[in-house]
XYZ file of N, CA and C in Angstrom:
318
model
N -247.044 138.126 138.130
C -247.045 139.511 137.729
C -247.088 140.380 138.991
N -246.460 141.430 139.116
C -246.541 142.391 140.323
C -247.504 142.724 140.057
N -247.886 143.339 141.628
C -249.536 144.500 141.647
C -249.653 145.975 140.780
N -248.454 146.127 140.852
C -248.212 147.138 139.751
C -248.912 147.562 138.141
N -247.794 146.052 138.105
C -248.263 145.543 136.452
C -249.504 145.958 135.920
N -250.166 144.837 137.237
C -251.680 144.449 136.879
C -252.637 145.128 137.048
N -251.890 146.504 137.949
C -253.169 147.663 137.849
C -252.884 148.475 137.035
N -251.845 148.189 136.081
C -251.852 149.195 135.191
C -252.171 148.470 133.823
N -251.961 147.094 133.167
C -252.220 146.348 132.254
C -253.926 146.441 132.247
N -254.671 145.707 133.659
C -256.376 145.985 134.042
C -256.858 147.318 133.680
N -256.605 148.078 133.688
C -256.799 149.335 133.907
C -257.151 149.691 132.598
N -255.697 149.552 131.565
C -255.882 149.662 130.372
C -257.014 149.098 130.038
N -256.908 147.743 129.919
C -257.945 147.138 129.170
C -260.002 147.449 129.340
N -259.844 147.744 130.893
C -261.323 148.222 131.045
C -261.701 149.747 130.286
N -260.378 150.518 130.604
C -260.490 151.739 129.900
C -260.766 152.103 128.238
N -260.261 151.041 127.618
C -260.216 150.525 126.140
C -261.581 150.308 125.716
N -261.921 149.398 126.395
C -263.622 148.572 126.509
C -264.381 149.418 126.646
N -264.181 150.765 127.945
C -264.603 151.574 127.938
C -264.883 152.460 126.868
N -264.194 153.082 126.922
C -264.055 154.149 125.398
C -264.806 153.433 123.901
N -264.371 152.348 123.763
C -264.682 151.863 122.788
C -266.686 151.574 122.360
N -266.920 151.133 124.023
C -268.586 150.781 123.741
C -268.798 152.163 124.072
N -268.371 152.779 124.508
C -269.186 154.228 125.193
C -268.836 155.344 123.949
N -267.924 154.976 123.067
C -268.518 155.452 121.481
C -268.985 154.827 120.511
N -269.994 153.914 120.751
C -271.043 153.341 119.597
C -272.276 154.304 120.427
N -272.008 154.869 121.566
C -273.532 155.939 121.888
C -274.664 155.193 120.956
N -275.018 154.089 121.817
C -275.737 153.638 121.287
C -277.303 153.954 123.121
N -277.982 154.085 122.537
C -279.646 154.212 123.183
C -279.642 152.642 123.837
N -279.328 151.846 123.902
C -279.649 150.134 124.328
C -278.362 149.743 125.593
N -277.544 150.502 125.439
C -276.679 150.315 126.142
C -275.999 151.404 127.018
N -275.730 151.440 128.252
C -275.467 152.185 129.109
C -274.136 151.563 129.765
N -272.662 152.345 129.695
C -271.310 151.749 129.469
C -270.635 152.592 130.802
N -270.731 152.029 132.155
C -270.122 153.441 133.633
C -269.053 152.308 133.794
N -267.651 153.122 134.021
C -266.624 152.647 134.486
C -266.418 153.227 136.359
N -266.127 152.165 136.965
C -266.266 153.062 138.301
C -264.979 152.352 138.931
N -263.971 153.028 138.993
C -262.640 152.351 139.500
C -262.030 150.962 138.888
N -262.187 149.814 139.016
C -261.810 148.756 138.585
C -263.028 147.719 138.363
N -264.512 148.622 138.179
C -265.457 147.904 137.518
C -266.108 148.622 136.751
N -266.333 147.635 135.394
C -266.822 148.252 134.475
C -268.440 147.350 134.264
N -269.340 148.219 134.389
C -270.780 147.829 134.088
C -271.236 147.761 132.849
N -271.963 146.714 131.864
C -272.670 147.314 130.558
C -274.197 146.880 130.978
N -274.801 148.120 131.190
C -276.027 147.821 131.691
C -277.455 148.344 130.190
N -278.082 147.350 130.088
C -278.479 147.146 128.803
C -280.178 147.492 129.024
N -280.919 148.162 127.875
C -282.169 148.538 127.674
C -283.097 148.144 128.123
N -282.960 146.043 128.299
C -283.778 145.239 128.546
C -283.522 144.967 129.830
N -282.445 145.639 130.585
C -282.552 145.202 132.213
C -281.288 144.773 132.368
N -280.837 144.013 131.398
C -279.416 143.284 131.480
C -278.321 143.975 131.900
N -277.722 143.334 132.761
C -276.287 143.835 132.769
C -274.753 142.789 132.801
N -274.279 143.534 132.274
C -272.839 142.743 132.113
C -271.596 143.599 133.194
N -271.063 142.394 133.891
C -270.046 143.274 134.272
C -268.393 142.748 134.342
N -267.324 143.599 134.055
C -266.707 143.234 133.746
C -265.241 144.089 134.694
N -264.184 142.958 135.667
C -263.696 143.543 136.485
C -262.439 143.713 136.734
N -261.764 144.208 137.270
C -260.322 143.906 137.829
C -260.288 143.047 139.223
N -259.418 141.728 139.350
C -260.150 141.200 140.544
C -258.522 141.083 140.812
N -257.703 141.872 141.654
C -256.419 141.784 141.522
C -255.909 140.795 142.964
N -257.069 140.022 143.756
C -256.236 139.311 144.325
C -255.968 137.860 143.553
N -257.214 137.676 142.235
C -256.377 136.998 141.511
C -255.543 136.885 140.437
N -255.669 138.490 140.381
C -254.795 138.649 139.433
C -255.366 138.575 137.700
N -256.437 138.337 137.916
C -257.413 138.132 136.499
C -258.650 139.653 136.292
N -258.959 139.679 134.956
C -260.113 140.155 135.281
C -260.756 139.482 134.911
N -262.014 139.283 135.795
C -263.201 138.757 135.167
C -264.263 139.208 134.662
N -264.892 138.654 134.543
C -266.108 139.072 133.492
C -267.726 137.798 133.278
N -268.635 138.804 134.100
C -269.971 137.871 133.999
C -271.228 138.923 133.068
N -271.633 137.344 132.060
C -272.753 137.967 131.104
C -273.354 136.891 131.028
N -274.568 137.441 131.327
C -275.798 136.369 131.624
C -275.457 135.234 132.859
N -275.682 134.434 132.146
C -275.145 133.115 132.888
C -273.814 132.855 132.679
N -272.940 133.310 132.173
C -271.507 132.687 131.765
C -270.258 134.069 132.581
N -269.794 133.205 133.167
C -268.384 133.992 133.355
C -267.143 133.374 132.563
N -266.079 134.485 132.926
C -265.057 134.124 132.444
C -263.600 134.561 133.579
N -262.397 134.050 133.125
C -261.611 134.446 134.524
C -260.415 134.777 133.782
N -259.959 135.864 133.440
C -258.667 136.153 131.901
C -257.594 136.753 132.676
N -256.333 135.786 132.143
C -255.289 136.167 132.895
C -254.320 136.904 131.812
N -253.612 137.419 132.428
C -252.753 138.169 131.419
C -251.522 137.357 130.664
N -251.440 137.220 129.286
C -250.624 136.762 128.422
C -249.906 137.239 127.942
N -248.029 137.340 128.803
C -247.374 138.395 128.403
C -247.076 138.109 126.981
N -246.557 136.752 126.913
C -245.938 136.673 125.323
C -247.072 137.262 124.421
N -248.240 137.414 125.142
C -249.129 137.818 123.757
C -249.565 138.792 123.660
N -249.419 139.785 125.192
C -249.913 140.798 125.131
C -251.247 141.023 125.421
N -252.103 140.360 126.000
C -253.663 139.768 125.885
C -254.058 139.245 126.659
N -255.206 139.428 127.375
C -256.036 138.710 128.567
C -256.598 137.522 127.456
N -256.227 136.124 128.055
C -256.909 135.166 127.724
C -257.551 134.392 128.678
N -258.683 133.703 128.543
C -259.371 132.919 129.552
C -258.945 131.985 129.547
N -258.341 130.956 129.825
C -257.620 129.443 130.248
C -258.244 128.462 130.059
N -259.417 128.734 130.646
C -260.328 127.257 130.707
C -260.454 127.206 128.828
N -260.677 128.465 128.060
C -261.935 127.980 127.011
C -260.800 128.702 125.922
N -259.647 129.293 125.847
C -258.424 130.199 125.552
C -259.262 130.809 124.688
N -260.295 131.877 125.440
C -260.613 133.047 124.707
C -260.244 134.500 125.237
N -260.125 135.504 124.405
C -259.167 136.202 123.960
C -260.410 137.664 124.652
N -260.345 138.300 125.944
C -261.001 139.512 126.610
C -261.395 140.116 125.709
N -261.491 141.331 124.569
C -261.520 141.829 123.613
C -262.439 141.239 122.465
N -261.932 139.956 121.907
C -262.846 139.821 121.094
C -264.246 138.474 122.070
N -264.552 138.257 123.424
C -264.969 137.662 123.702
C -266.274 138.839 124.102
N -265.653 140.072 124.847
C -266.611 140.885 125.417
C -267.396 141.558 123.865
N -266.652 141.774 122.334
C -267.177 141.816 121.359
C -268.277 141.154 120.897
N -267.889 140.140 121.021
C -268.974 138.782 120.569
C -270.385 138.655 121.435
N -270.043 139.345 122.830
C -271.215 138.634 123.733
C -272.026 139.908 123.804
N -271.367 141.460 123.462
C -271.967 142.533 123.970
C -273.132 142.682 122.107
N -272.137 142.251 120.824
C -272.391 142.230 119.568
C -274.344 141.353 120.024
N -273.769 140.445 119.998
C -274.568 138.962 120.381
C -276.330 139.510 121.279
N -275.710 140.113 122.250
C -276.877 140.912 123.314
C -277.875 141.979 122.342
N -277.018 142.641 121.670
C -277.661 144.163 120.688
C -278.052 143.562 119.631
N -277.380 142.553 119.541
C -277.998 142.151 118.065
C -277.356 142.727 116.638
N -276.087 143.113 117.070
C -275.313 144.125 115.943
C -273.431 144.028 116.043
N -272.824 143.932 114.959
C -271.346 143.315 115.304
C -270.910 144.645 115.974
N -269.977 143.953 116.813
C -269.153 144.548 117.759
C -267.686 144.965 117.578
N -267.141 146.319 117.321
C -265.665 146.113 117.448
C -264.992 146.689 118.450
N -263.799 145.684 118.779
C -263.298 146.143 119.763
C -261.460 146.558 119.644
């Protein structure tokens, strides 16, 4: 993928994530996008962060103990993770849902 692409495909997707948790305005969660990193920094101390890492071309994404490394899937349109083929969107759903204790949509 060109550098292009991928700062504009990344971009989207943090911006999406963005918007999306930063309107559940929820009190437990605190959602700052700052260039090509996006923080979810949580009530209990926690934080999740989630990135554009464009020399590999992935974004990644660490919560708790677990990362992930999601490359872009043109036929699908979709950051998927390789190792575990989970899907950016509904993975950061599940883990941010999972943390609050309340379902997540993304």
């Amino acid at each position: 993928m060109e550098q292009k692409d991928f700062f504009k495909l990344s971009a989207k997707a943090l911006e999406h994530i963005d918007a999306r948790l930063g309107a559940l305005e929820l009190e437990e969660l605190d959602v700052q996008l700052a260039g090509d990193v996006l923080t979810l920094a949580f009530k209990d101390g926690g934080r999740f962060v989630i990135n554009a890492h464009s020399a590999a071309g992935q974004i990644w994404m660490a919560a708790g103990t677990t990362a992930w490394h999601f490359d872009f899937a043109a036929e699908q349109g979709r950051w998927i993770a390789r190792k575990t083929d989970e899907e950016l969107m509904a993975t950061v759903a599940r883990v941010v849902g999972a943390k609050l204790g309340t379902e997540v949509s993304l």
